[in-house]
Amino acid sequence: MTQLTIAKALTNGLRAAMEKDPKVVLMGEDIGKLGGVFRVTEGLQKDFGEERVIDTPLAEAGIVGTAVGLALRGYRPVVEIQFDGFVYPAFDHIVSQVAKMRARSLGTVAMPIVIRIPVGGGIGAVEHHSESNEAYFTHTAGLKVVCVSNPEDAYWGIQQAIATDDPVVFYEPKRRYWDKGEVGIDAPTRGLWSAAVAREGTDCTVVAYGPMVKTCLQAAQAAAEEGRSLEVVDLRSLSPLDLDTLCASVEKTGRMVVVHEASTSGGLGAEIAAAVTQRSFHHLEAPVLRVGGYNLPYPPSRLEEDFLPDLDRVLDGVDRALAF
């Protein structure tokens, strides 16, 4: 096992994918000489050259549009969007072309594009740098959407995303980039498209992904000190959803709280609540509850600690679920 940060696990995962397949190319703003704004691609241009690690102009639509052309020519492009709030200039390409090309061609044309997006708040950034826009993409058929929460999944997940013939929106929680954890370089990997039980429990299931997994594990530890047993499920894949794991957990605990940074209105928590309720209604002791960001634009950095769900808000959601 090797200790790595999430950022370095991604670097190593990208390196491994590039070593395996010469058709893997990286594109993005400042990803070459600078190594990316979070240094995830640091050193890769030096090792693989400027034709495989490509510094692009400040033009997200052009980056993704170029990736479509490369994918049609047999390449596996991995593009980096510097921050979540700047993906919108490329939104039309992603939802109109990238997502639909396979279905449009009756499966004859693959679209193996990975769109890496640092996501979420918590780093004191200005406007457009702290958004959680996953619901736009999970709503779009044809896209796979994942969000990693730890170095192990970052290392293996980016390689699995690159290897798939479907387009993948790959979210990276920016406030967890520097969190360290063990990575089993030689260990067999678990499938990226399935959820994982991060902590077992019996009283209530807490579902999270990306940056909120760590917060929920801390909440579970605090709850345990008060005699409550929380099961924490790391969703990992946001589209498709692993309903088998979610329903197995809620059928054990009888209660579920879904936690994410995005606003609750129209967020992924609403889809999870509906889907789990439909399948496991007779096992529920309480409605599936949601804990998320407020239905407001992301605030100035000095207010973000009040905006983001924290340990107390997660525990308050659990209290409400247990009170039924």
Coordinates of C-alpha atoms in Angstrom, one line a residue:
M1 CA 0.0 0.0 0.0
T2 CA 1.1 3.5 -0.8
Q3 CA 0.1 6.8 1.0
L4 CA -1.0 9.4 -1.5
T5 CA -3.2 12.5 -1.5
I6 CA -6.2 12.4 -3.8
A7 CA -4.4 14.8 -6.2
K8 CA -1.3 12.6 -6.4
A9 CA -3.4 9.5 -6.7
L10 CA -5.1 11.1 -9.8
T11 CA -1.7 12.0 -11.2
N12 CA -0.5 8.4 -10.8
G13 CA -3.8 7.1 -12.3
L14 CA -3.5 9.3 -15.3
R15 CA 0.2 8.3 -15.7
A16 CA -0.8 4.6 -15.6
A17 CA -3.5 5.1 -18.2
M18 CA -1.2 6.9 -20.5
E19 CA 1.5 4.2 -20.2
K20 CA -1.1 1.5 -21.0
D21 CA -2.6 3.2 -24.0
P22 CA -0.9 5.7 -26.4
K23 CA -4.3 6.9 -27.5
V24 CA -4.9 8.6 -24.2
V25 CA -4.3 12.4 -24.5
L26 CA -4.8 15.1 -21.9
M27 CA -6.1 18.6 -22.7
G28 CA -6.8 21.7 -20.6
E29 CA -5.8 25.2 -19.6
D30 CA -2.4 25.3 -17.9
I31 CA -2.2 21.5 -17.5
G32 CA 1.2 21.2 -19.2
K33 CA 4.1 23.3 -17.9
L34 CA 2.2 24.4 -14.9
G35 CA 0.7 21.0 -14.1
G36 CA -2.9 22.3 -13.7
V37 CA -4.3 24.7 -11.2
F38 CA -4.3 21.9 -8.6
R39 CA -1.1 20.3 -10.0
V40 CA -2.9 17.0 -10.8
T41 CA -1.1 16.8 -14.2
E42 CA 2.3 17.9 -12.8
G43 CA 5.2 16.3 -14.6
L44 CA 3.0 14.5 -17.3
Q45 CA 3.9 16.8 -20.2
K46 CA 7.6 16.5 -19.4
D47 CA 7.3 12.7 -19.5
F48 CA 4.8 12.2 -22.3
G49 CA 5.4 15.3 -24.5
E50 CA 3.4 18.3 -25.7
E51 CA 1.4 16.2 -28.2
R52 CA -0.2 14.1 -25.4
V53 CA -0.4 16.7 -22.7
I54 CA -1.8 19.7 -24.4
D55 CA -2.0 23.2 -23.1
T56 CA -5.1 24.8 -24.6
P57 CA -6.5 28.3 -24.9
L58 CA -8.9 29.6 -22.3
A59 CA -11.9 28.2 -24.2
E60 CA -13.9 25.4 -22.6
A61 CA -16.2 24.9 -25.6
G62 CA -13.2 24.5 -27.8
I63 CA -11.6 22.0 -25.5
V64 CA -14.6 19.7 -25.4
G65 CA -15.4 20.2 -29.1
T66 CA -11.8 19.2 -29.9
A67 CA -12.2 16.1 -27.7
V68 CA -15.2 15.1 -29.7
G69 CA -13.2 15.1 -32.8
L70 CA -10.3 13.2 -31.2
A71 CA -12.7 10.6 -29.9
L72 CA -14.2 10.1 -33.4
R73 CA -10.6 9.5 -34.6
G74 CA -10.0 6.7 -32.0
Y75 CA -8.3 8.7 -29.2
R76 CA -9.3 8.7 -25.6
P77 CA -9.2 12.4 -24.6
V78 CA -9.2 13.4 -21.0
V79 CA -10.1 17.1 -20.6
E80 CA -9.7 19.3 -17.5
I81 CA -12.1 22.0 -16.7
Q82 CA -10.3 24.3 -14.2
F83 CA -13.3 24.9 -12.0
D84 CA -16.9 23.6 -11.8
G85 CA -18.4 27.0 -12.6
F86 CA -16.6 27.3 -15.9
V87 CA -18.0 24.2 -17.5
Y88 CA -21.0 26.0 -18.8
P89 CA -19.4 27.3 -22.0
A90 CA -18.9 23.6 -22.9
F91 CA -22.3 22.6 -21.7
D92 CA -23.9 22.5 -25.2
H93 CA -21.1 20.2 -26.5
I94 CA -21.5 17.9 -23.5
V95 CA -25.2 17.4 -23.5
S96 CA -25.9 17.8 -27.2
Q97 CA -22.9 15.9 -28.7
V98 CA -20.9 14.0 -26.2
A99 CA -23.9 12.5 -24.4
K100 CA -25.8 11.6 -27.5
M101 CA -23.3 10.4 -30.1
R102 CA -23.5 6.7 -29.2
A103 CA -27.3 6.5 -29.2
R104 CA -27.4 8.7 -32.3
S105 CA -25.1 6.2 -34.1
L106 CA -27.0 3.1 -32.7
G107 CA -23.9 2.2 -30.7
T108 CA -21.5 2.1 -33.6
V109 CA -19.6 5.2 -32.5
A110 CA -17.8 5.2 -29.2
M111 CA -17.3 8.5 -27.2
P112 CA -14.5 7.7 -24.7
I113 CA -14.1 11.2 -23.3
V114 CA -13.4 11.9 -19.6
I115 CA -14.3 15.4 -18.5
R116 CA -12.5 16.1 -15.2
I117 CA -14.1 18.8 -13.1
P118 CA -12.9 20.0 -9.6
V119 CA -16.1 20.4 -7.7
G120 CA -17.6 21.9 -4.6
G121 CA -16.6 24.6 -2.1
G122 CA -14.6 24.9 1.0
I123 CA -11.4 26.5 -0.3
G124 CA -12.3 30.2 0.1
A125 CA -12.6 30.8 -3.6
V126 CA -14.5 33.5 -5.4
E127 CA -17.7 33.2 -7.5
H128 CA -17.8 30.4 -10.1
H129 CA -15.2 28.4 -8.2
S130 CA -17.3 26.4 -5.7
E131 CA -20.3 25.1 -7.5
S132 CA -21.9 21.6 -7.3
N133 CA -23.5 21.2 -10.7
E134 CA -23.7 17.4 -10.9
A135 CA -27.5 17.4 -11.3
Y136 CA -27.3 19.0 -14.7
F137 CA -25.2 16.0 -15.9
T138 CA -26.9 13.2 -14.0
H139 CA -30.1 14.4 -15.7
T140 CA -28.5 13.9 -19.1
A141 CA -28.9 10.4 -20.5
G142 CA -25.8 9.1 -22.2
L143 CA -23.4 10.5 -19.6
K144 CA -21.8 8.6 -16.8
V145 CA -21.1 10.7 -13.8
V146 CA -18.9 9.8 -10.9
C147 CA -17.4 11.6 -7.8
V148 CA -14.6 10.2 -5.8
S149 CA -14.0 10.8 -2.1
N150 CA -10.6 9.1 -1.4
P151 CA -7.2 8.4 -3.0
E152 CA -7.9 4.7 -3.7
D153 CA -11.0 5.5 -5.8
A154 CA -9.2 8.5 -7.4
Y155 CA -6.3 6.2 -8.6
W156 CA -8.4 3.4 -9.8
G157 CA -11.5 5.4 -10.8
I158 CA -9.7 7.7 -13.3
Q159 CA -8.3 4.6 -15.0
Q160 CA -11.6 2.9 -15.3
A161 CA -13.3 6.1 -16.5
I162 CA -10.6 6.4 -19.3
A163 CA -11.1 2.8 -20.3
T164 CA -14.8 3.0 -20.8
D165 CA -16.2 3.7 -24.2
D166 CA -18.9 6.0 -22.7
P167 CA -18.4 9.6 -21.8
V168 CA -17.7 10.2 -18.1
V169 CA -18.0 13.4 -16.1
F170 CA -15.4 12.8 -13.4
Y171 CA -15.8 15.0 -10.4
E172 CA -12.9 15.6 -8.0
P173 CA -13.7 17.2 -4.6
K174 CA -11.3 20.2 -4.5
R175 CA -11.2 20.6 -0.8
R176 CA -10.2 17.0 -0.4
Y177 CA -7.3 17.1 -3.0
W178 CA -4.8 17.1 -0.2
D179 CA -6.4 14.4 2.0
K180 CA -4.1 11.4 2.3
G181 CA -5.0 7.7 2.2
E182 CA -3.7 4.3 1.3
V183 CA -3.8 3.2 -2.3
G184 CA -3.4 -0.4 -3.3
I185 CA -1.4 -0.1 -6.5
D186 CA -1.4 -3.9 -6.9
A187 CA -4.7 -4.6 -5.3
P188 CA -7.8 -5.7 -7.3
T189 CA -10.1 -2.7 -7.9
R190 CA -13.8 -2.4 -7.2
G191 CA -16.0 -1.3 -10.0
L192 CA -16.4 2.4 -10.3
W193 CA -20.1 2.2 -11.0
S194 CA -21.1 0.7 -7.7
A195 CA -21.5 2.3 -4.3
A196 CA -19.5 1.3 -1.3
V197 CA -20.4 1.0 2.4
A198 CA -17.8 3.2 4.0
R199 CA -18.9 2.4 7.6
E200 CA -21.4 -0.1 8.7
G201 CA -24.3 0.7 11.0
T202 CA -27.8 -0.3 12.0
D203 CA -29.9 2.8 13.0
C204 CA -29.8 5.0 10.0
T205 CA -28.2 5.1 6.5
V206 CA -26.3 8.3 5.5
V207 CA -25.6 8.6 1.8
A208 CA -23.0 11.0 0.5
Y209 CA -20.4 11.4 -2.3
G210 CA -17.3 13.3 -2.9
P211 CA -16.4 16.0 -0.3
M212 CA -19.3 15.1 2.0
V213 CA -18.2 11.5 2.6
K214 CA -15.6 12.6 5.1
T215 CA -18.0 14.9 6.9
C216 CA -20.5 12.0 7.2
L217 CA -17.9 9.6 8.5
Q218 CA -17.1 12.2 11.2
A219 CA -20.8 12.6 12.0
A220 CA -21.1 8.8 12.3
Q221 CA -18.2 8.8 14.7
A222 CA -19.8 11.6 16.8
A223 CA -23.1 9.7 16.7
A224 CA -21.5 6.5 17.9
E225 CA -20.2 8.4 21.0
E226 CA -23.9 9.0 21.8
G227 CA -24.9 5.4 21.2
R228 CA -26.2 5.7 17.6
S229 CA -25.0 3.5 14.8
L230 CA -24.9 5.2 11.4
E231 CA -24.2 3.4 8.2
V232 CA -22.4 5.6 5.7
V233 CA -22.7 4.8 2.0
D234 CA -20.3 6.4 -0.5
L235 CA -22.3 6.7 -3.7
R236 CA -19.2 7.0 -6.0
S237 CA -21.3 6.7 -9.2
L238 CA -23.9 9.4 -9.5
S239 CA -25.2 8.1 -12.8
P240 CA -25.9 5.2 -13.0
L241 CA -27.1 5.0 -9.4
D242 CA -26.3 1.8 -7.5
L243 CA -29.8 1.3 -6.1
D244 CA -29.1 -2.3 -5.0
T245 CA -26.5 -1.1 -2.4
L246 CA -28.7 1.8 -1.3
C247 CA -31.8 -0.3 -0.9
A248 CA -29.9 -3.1 0.9
S249 CA -28.7 -0.6 3.4
V250 CA -32.0 1.1 4.0
E251 CA -33.8 -2.2 4.3
K252 CA -31.4 -2.9 7.2
T253 CA -31.6 0.4 8.9
G254 CA -35.1 1.6 8.0
R255 CA -34.0 5.2 7.7
M256 CA -32.0 7.2 5.2
V257 CA -30.5 10.7 5.0
V258 CA -28.9 11.9 1.7
V259 CA -26.2 14.5 2.1
H260 CA -24.7 16.7 -0.6
E261 CA -23.3 20.2 -1.1
A262 CA -25.6 21.1 -3.9
S263 CA -28.9 22.8 -3.3
T264 CA -31.6 20.4 -2.2
S265 CA -34.1 21.7 -4.7
G266 CA -33.8 19.5 -7.8
G267 CA -30.6 18.0 -6.5
L268 CA -29.5 14.4 -6.7
G269 CA -30.9 13.7 -3.2
A270 CA -34.4 14.2 -4.6
E271 CA -33.8 11.4 -7.2
I272 CA -32.3 9.1 -4.6
A273 CA -35.2 9.7 -2.2
A274 CA -37.8 8.9 -4.9
A275 CA -36.0 5.8 -6.2
V276 CA -35.3 4.3 -2.8
T277 CA -38.9 5.0 -1.6
Q278 CA -40.3 3.4 -4.7
R279 CA -38.3 0.2 -4.3
S280 CA -38.1 -0.1 -0.5
F281 CA -41.2 1.7 0.8
H282 CA -42.3 -1.1 3.1
H283 CA -38.9 -1.2 4.8
L284 CA -38.9 2.5 5.6
E285 CA -39.6 3.7 9.2
A286 CA -39.3 7.4 8.1
P287 CA -39.3 9.4 4.9
V288 CA -35.9 9.7 3.2
L289 CA -34.6 13.1 4.2
R290 CA -32.1 15.4 2.5
V291 CA -29.4 17.6 3.9
G292 CA -27.8 19.9 1.3
G293 CA -26.8 23.5 0.4
Y294 CA -29.4 26.2 0.5
N295 CA -31.4 27.2 -2.6
L296 CA -29.2 30.2 -3.1
P297 CA -26.2 31.0 -5.4
Y298 CA -23.0 30.0 -3.7
P299 CA -22.1 32.8 -1.3
P300 CA -18.9 34.8 -0.9
S301 CA -16.1 32.8 0.7
R302 CA -16.5 34.4 4.1
L303 CA -20.0 32.9 4.3
E304 CA -19.3 29.5 2.8
E305 CA -18.9 27.7 6.2
D306 CA -22.5 28.7 6.9
F307 CA -23.7 27.5 3.5
L308 CA -22.0 24.1 3.3
P309 CA -23.6 21.2 5.2
D310 CA -21.4 20.4 8.3
L311 CA -21.3 17.7 10.9
D312 CA -24.1 19.4 13.0
R313 CA -26.5 19.6 10.0
V314 CA -25.9 16.0 9.1
L315 CA -26.6 15.0 12.7
D316 CA -29.7 17.2 12.8
G317 CA -30.9 15.3 9.7
V318 CA -30.3 12.0 11.4
D319 CA -32.1 13.2 14.5
R320 CA -35.1 14.1 12.4
A321 CA -35.1 10.7 10.7
L322 CA -34.9 8.9 14.0
A323 CA -37.6 11.0 15.6
F324 CA -40.3 9.5 13.3

